[in-house]
Short mmCIF file of C-alpha atoms and ligand atoms in Angstrom, two decimals:
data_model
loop_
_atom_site.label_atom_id
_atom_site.label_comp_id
_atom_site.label_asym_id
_atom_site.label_seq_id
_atom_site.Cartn_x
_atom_site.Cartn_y
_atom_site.Cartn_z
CA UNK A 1 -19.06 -4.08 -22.03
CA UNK A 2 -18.63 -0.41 -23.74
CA UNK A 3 -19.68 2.27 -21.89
CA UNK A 4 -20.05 -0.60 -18.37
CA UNK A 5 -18.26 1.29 -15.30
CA UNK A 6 -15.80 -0.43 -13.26
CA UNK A 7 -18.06 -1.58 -10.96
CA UNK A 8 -20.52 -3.27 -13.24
CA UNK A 9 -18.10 -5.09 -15.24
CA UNK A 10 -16.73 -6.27 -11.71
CA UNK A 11 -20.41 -7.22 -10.87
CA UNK A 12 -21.08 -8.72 -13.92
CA UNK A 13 -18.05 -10.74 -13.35
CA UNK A 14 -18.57 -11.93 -9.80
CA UNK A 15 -15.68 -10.48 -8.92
CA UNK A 16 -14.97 -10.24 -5.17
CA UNK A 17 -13.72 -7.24 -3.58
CA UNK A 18 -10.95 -6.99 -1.34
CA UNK A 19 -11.82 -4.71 1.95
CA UNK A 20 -8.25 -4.09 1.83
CA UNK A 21 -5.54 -4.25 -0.90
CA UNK A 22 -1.63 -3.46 -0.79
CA UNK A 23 0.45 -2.81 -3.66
CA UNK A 24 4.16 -2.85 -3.80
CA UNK A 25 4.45 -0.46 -6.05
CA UNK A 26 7.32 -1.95 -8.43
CA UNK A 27 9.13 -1.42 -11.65
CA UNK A 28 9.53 1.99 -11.98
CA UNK A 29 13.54 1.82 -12.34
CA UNK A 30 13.52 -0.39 -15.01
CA UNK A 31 10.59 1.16 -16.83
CA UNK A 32 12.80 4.06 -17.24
CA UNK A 33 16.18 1.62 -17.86
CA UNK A 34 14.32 -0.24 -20.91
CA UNK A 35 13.52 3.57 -22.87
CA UNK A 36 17.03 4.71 -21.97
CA UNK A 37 15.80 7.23 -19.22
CA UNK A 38 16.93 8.37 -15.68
CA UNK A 39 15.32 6.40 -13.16
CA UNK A 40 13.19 9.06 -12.04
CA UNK A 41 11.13 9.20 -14.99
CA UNK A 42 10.25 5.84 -13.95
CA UNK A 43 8.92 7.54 -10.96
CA UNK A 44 7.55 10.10 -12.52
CA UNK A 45 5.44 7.91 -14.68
CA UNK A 46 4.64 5.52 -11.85
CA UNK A 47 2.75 8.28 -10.48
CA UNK A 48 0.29 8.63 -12.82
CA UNK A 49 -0.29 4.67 -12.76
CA UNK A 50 -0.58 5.51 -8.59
CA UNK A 51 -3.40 7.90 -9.62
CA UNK A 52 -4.98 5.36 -11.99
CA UNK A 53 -5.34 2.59 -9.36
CA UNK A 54 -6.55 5.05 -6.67
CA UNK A 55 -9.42 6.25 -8.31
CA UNK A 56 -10.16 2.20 -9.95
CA UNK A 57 -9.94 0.96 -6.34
CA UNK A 58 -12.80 4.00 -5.24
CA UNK A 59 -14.80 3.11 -8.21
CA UNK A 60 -14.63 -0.23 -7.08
CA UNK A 61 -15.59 0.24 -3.23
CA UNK A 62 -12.49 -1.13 -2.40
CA UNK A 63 -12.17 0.49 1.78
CA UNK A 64 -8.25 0.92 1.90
CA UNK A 65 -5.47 0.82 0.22
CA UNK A 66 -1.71 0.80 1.00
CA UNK A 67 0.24 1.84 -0.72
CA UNK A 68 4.64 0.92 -0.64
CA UNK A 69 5.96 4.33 -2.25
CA UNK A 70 9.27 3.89 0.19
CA UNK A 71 10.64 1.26 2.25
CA UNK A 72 13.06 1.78 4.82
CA UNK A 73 15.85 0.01 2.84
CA UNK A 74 15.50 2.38 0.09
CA UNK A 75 17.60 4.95 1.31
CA UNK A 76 20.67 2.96 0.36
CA UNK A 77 19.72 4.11 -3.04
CA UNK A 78 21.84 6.68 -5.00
CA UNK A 79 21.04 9.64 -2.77
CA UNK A 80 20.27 12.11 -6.07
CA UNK A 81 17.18 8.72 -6.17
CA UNK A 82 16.08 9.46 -2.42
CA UNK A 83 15.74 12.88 -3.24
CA UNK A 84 14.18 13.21 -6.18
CA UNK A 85 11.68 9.76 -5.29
CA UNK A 86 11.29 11.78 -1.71
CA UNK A 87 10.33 15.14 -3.59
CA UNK A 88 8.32 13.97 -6.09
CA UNK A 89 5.92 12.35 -3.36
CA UNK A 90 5.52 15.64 -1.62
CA UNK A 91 4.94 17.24 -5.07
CA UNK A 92 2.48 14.44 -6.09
CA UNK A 93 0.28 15.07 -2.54
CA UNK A 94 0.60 18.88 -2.50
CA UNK A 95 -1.30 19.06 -5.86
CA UNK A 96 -3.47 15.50 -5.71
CA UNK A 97 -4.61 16.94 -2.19
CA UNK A 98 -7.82 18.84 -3.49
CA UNK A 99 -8.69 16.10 -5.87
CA UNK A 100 -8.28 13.65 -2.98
CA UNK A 101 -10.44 15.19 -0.38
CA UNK A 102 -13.26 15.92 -3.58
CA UNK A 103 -13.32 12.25 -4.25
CA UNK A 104 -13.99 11.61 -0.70
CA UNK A 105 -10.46 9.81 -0.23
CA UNK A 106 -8.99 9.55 3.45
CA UNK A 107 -5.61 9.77 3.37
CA UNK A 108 -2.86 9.05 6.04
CA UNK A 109 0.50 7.52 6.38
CA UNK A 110 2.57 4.94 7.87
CA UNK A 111 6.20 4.33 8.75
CA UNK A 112 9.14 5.86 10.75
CA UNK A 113 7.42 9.57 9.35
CA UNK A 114 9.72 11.52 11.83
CA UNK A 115 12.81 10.25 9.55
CA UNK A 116 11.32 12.04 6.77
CA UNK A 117 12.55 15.52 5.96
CA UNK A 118 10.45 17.89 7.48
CA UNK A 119 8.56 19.19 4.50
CA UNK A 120 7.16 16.46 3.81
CA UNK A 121 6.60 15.39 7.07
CA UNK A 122 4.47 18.46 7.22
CA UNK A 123 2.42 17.75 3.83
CA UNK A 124 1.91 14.29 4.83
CA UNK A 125 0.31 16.31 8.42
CA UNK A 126 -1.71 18.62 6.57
CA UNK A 127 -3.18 15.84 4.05
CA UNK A 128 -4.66 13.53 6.85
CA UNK A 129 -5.91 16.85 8.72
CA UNK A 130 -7.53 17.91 5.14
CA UNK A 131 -8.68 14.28 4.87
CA UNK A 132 -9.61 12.96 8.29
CA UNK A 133 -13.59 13.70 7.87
CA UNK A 134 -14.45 11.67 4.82
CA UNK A 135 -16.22 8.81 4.49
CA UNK A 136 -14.60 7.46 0.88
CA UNK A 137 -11.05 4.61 0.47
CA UNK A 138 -8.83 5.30 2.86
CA UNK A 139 -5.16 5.59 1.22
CA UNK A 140 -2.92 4.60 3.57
CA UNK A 141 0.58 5.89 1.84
CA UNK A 142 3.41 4.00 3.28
CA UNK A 143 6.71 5.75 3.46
CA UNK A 144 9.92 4.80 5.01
CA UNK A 145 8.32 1.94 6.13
CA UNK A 146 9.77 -1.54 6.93
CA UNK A 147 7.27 -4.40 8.18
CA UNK A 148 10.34 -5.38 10.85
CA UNK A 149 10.58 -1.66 12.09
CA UNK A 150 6.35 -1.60 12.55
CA UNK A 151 6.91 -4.74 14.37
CA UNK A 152 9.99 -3.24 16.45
CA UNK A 153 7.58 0.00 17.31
CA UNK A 154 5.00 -2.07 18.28
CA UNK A 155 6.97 -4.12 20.50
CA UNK A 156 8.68 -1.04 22.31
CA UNK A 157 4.80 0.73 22.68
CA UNK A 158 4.20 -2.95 24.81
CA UNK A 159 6.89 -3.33 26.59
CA UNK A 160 6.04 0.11 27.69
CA UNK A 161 3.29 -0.36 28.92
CA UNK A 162 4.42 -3.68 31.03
CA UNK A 163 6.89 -1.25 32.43
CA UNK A 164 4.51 0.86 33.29
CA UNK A 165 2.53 -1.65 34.83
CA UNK A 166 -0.61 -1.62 32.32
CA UNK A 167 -0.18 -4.90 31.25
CA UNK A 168 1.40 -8.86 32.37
CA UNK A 169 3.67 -9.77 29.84
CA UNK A 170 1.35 -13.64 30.28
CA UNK A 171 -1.15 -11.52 29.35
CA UNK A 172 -0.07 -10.09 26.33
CA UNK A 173 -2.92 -11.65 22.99
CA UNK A 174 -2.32 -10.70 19.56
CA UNK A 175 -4.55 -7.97 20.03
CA UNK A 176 -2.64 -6.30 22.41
CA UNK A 177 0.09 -6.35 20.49
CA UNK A 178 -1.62 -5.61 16.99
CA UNK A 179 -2.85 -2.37 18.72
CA UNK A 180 0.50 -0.95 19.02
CA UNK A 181 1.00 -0.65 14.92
CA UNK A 182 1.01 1.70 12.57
CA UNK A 183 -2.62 1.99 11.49
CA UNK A 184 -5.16 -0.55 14.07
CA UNK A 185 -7.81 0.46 13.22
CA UNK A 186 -7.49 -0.82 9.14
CA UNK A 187 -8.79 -4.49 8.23
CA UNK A 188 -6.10 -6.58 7.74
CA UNK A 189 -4.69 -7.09 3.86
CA UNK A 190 -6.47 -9.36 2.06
CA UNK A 191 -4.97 -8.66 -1.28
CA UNK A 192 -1.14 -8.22 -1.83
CA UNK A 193 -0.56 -7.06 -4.96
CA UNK A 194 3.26 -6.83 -7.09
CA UNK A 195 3.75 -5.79 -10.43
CA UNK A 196 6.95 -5.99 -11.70
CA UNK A 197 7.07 -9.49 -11.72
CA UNK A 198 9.22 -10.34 -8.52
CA UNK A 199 7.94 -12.92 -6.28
CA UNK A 200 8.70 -11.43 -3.04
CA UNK A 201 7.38 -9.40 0.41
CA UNK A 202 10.48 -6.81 0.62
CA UNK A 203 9.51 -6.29 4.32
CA UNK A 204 6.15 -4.52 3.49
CA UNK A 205 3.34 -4.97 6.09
CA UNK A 206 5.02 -8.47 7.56
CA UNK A 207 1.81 -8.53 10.52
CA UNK A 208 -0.79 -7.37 8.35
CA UNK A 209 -0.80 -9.72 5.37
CA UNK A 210 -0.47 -13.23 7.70
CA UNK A 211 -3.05 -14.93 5.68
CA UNK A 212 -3.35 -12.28 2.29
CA UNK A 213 -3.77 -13.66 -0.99
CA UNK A 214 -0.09 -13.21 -3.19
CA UNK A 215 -1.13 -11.35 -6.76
CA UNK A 216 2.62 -11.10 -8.67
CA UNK A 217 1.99 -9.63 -12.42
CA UNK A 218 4.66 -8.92 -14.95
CA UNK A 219 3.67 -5.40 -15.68
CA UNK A 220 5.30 -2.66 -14.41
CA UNK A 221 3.83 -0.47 -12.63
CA UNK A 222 4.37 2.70 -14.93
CA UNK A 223 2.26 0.01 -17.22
CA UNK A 224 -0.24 -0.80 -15.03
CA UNK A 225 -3.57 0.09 -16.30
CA UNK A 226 -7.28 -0.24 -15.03
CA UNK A 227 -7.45 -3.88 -16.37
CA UNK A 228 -4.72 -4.95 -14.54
CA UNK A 229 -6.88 -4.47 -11.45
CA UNK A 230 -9.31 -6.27 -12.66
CA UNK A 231 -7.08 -8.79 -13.50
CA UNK A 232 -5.69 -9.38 -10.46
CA UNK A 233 -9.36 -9.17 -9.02
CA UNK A 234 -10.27 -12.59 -11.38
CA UNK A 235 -7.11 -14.21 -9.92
CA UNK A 236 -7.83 -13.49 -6.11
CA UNK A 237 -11.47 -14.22 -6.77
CA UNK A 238 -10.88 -17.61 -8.12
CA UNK A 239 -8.73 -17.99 -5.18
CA UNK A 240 -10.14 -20.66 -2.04
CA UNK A 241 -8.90 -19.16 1.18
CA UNK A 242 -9.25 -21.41 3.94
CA UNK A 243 -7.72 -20.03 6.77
CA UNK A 244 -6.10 -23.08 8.00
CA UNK A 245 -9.34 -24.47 7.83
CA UNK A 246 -10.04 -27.37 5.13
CA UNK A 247 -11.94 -26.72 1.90
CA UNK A 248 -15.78 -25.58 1.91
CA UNK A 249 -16.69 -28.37 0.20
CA UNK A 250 -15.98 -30.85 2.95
CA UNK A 251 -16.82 -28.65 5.98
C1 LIG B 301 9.60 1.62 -7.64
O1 LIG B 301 10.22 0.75 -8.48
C2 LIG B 301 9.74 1.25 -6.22
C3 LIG B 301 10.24 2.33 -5.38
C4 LIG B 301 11.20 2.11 -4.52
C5 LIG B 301 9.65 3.65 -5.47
P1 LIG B 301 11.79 0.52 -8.50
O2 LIG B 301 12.50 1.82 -8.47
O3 LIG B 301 12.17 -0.46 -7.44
O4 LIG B 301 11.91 -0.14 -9.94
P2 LIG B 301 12.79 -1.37 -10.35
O5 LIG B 301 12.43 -2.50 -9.45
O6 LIG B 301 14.20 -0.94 -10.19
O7 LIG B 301 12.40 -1.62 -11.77
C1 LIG B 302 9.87 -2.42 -2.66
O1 LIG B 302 10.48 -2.39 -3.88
C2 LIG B 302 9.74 -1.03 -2.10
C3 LIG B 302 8.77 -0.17 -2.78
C4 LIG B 302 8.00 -0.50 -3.77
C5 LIG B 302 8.66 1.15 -2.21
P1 LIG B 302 12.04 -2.55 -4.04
O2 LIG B 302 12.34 -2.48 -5.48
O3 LIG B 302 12.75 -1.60 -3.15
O4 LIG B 302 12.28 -4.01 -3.46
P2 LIG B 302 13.37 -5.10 -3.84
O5 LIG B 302 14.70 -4.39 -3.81
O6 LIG B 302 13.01 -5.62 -5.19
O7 LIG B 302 13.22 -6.15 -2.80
MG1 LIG B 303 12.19 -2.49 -7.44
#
């Protein structure tokens, strides 16, 4: 379809749209390893493929997106890694920000964001402040974040509050606990995107994707390119979620 946008060919295909989609973002490393680079130039061109799949998932009306740029066991990385990965994610928001908030993007964070260093704790401040009015995909940016730790937070907010006397621990629903996380007020994951070809979680949003549909693709992310998306749109789409329910056709 030359000249279709996006969105058509999507609608042309019947392609369903996840509310909310989360990428771990994977493959950078050896990107880099296979042209006989640094590993940051895997980063470096990861970026770009970040910027790629924002703007596809806007053109596509997709509402959020999370993204896994750094998980809280990545700091056991080589610590000239950390640093540069750490920088280049300040860099990449200090001079996306404008281009963000044009496009109508809301942007905010999630994980332990006080362990950051305080630059970027302060960029990551200033682009949800920037951000917070629009009306566009919501970008949720995940950064030293760890499914367990959300779930650890979450748990200490409640048992707070049972201290306090708000609330019976009998009385404690999933809701009550799900309000405690990192971002509430987001739909949960229905899409759970990998490239890079490994078939696992690696502790990224353990609540939120319960019953998510698993996408693993072979490309690396530095590789991964608006058909990719659509791609893994044609695989979730053909998907039959059930919900621990049985299958429409007998219900
Ligand atoms: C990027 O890919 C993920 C981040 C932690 C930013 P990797 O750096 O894990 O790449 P591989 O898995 O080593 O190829
Ligand atoms: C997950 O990728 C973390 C991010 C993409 C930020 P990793 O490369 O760190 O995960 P493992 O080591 O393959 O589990
Ligand atoms: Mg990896």
């Amino acid at each position: 379809m030359e000249g279709a946008t996006l969105a058509d060919q999507a609608a042309a295909e019947g392609l369903h749209i996840p509310r909310h989609i989360a990428v771990v973002m994977d493959g950078n490393g050896r990107w880099a390893q296979q042209r006989g680079l640094p590993r940051l130039a895997g980063h470096i061109e990861g970026r770009k493929a970040t910027k790629r799949f924002v703007q596809a998932s806007a053109e596509l009306g997709v509402e959020v997106v999370s993204l896994y740029a750094f998980s809280t066991e990545n700091w056991s990385r080589p610590q000239a890694e950390v640093e540069g990965l750490l920088a280049l994610i300040e860099n990449s928001l200090r001079e996306e920000l404008r281009e963000l908030d044009e496009a109508d993007v809301v942007f905010r964070a999630s994980g332990r964001l006080s362990q950051l260093p305080q630059s970027l704790q302060e960029m990551l401040a200033a682009g949800r402040k920037a951000t917070a009015d629009n009306q566009g995909l919501t970008l949720n940016l995940c950064l030293n974040y760890g499914g367990r730790a959300e779930i650890v937070d979450a748990a200490r907010a409640v048992a707070t509050a049972v201290h306090g006397g708000e609330l019976e621990p009998q009385d404690i629903g999933e809701n009550d606990f799900a309000r405690h996380l990192y971002a509430p007020e987001l739909p949960d994951v229905e899409l759970l995107l990998r490239p890079g070809g490994e078939m696992r979680v690696s502790n990224f949003l353990l609540w939120e994707i319960a019953y998510a549909e698993l996408v693993v693709l072979d490309v690396l992310w530095p590789d991964f390119e608006r058909e990719h998306l659509l791609e893994a749109l044609r695989i979730f789409t053909r998907r039959e979620r059930r919900f621990g329910g049985v299958p429409q056709s007998i219900s």
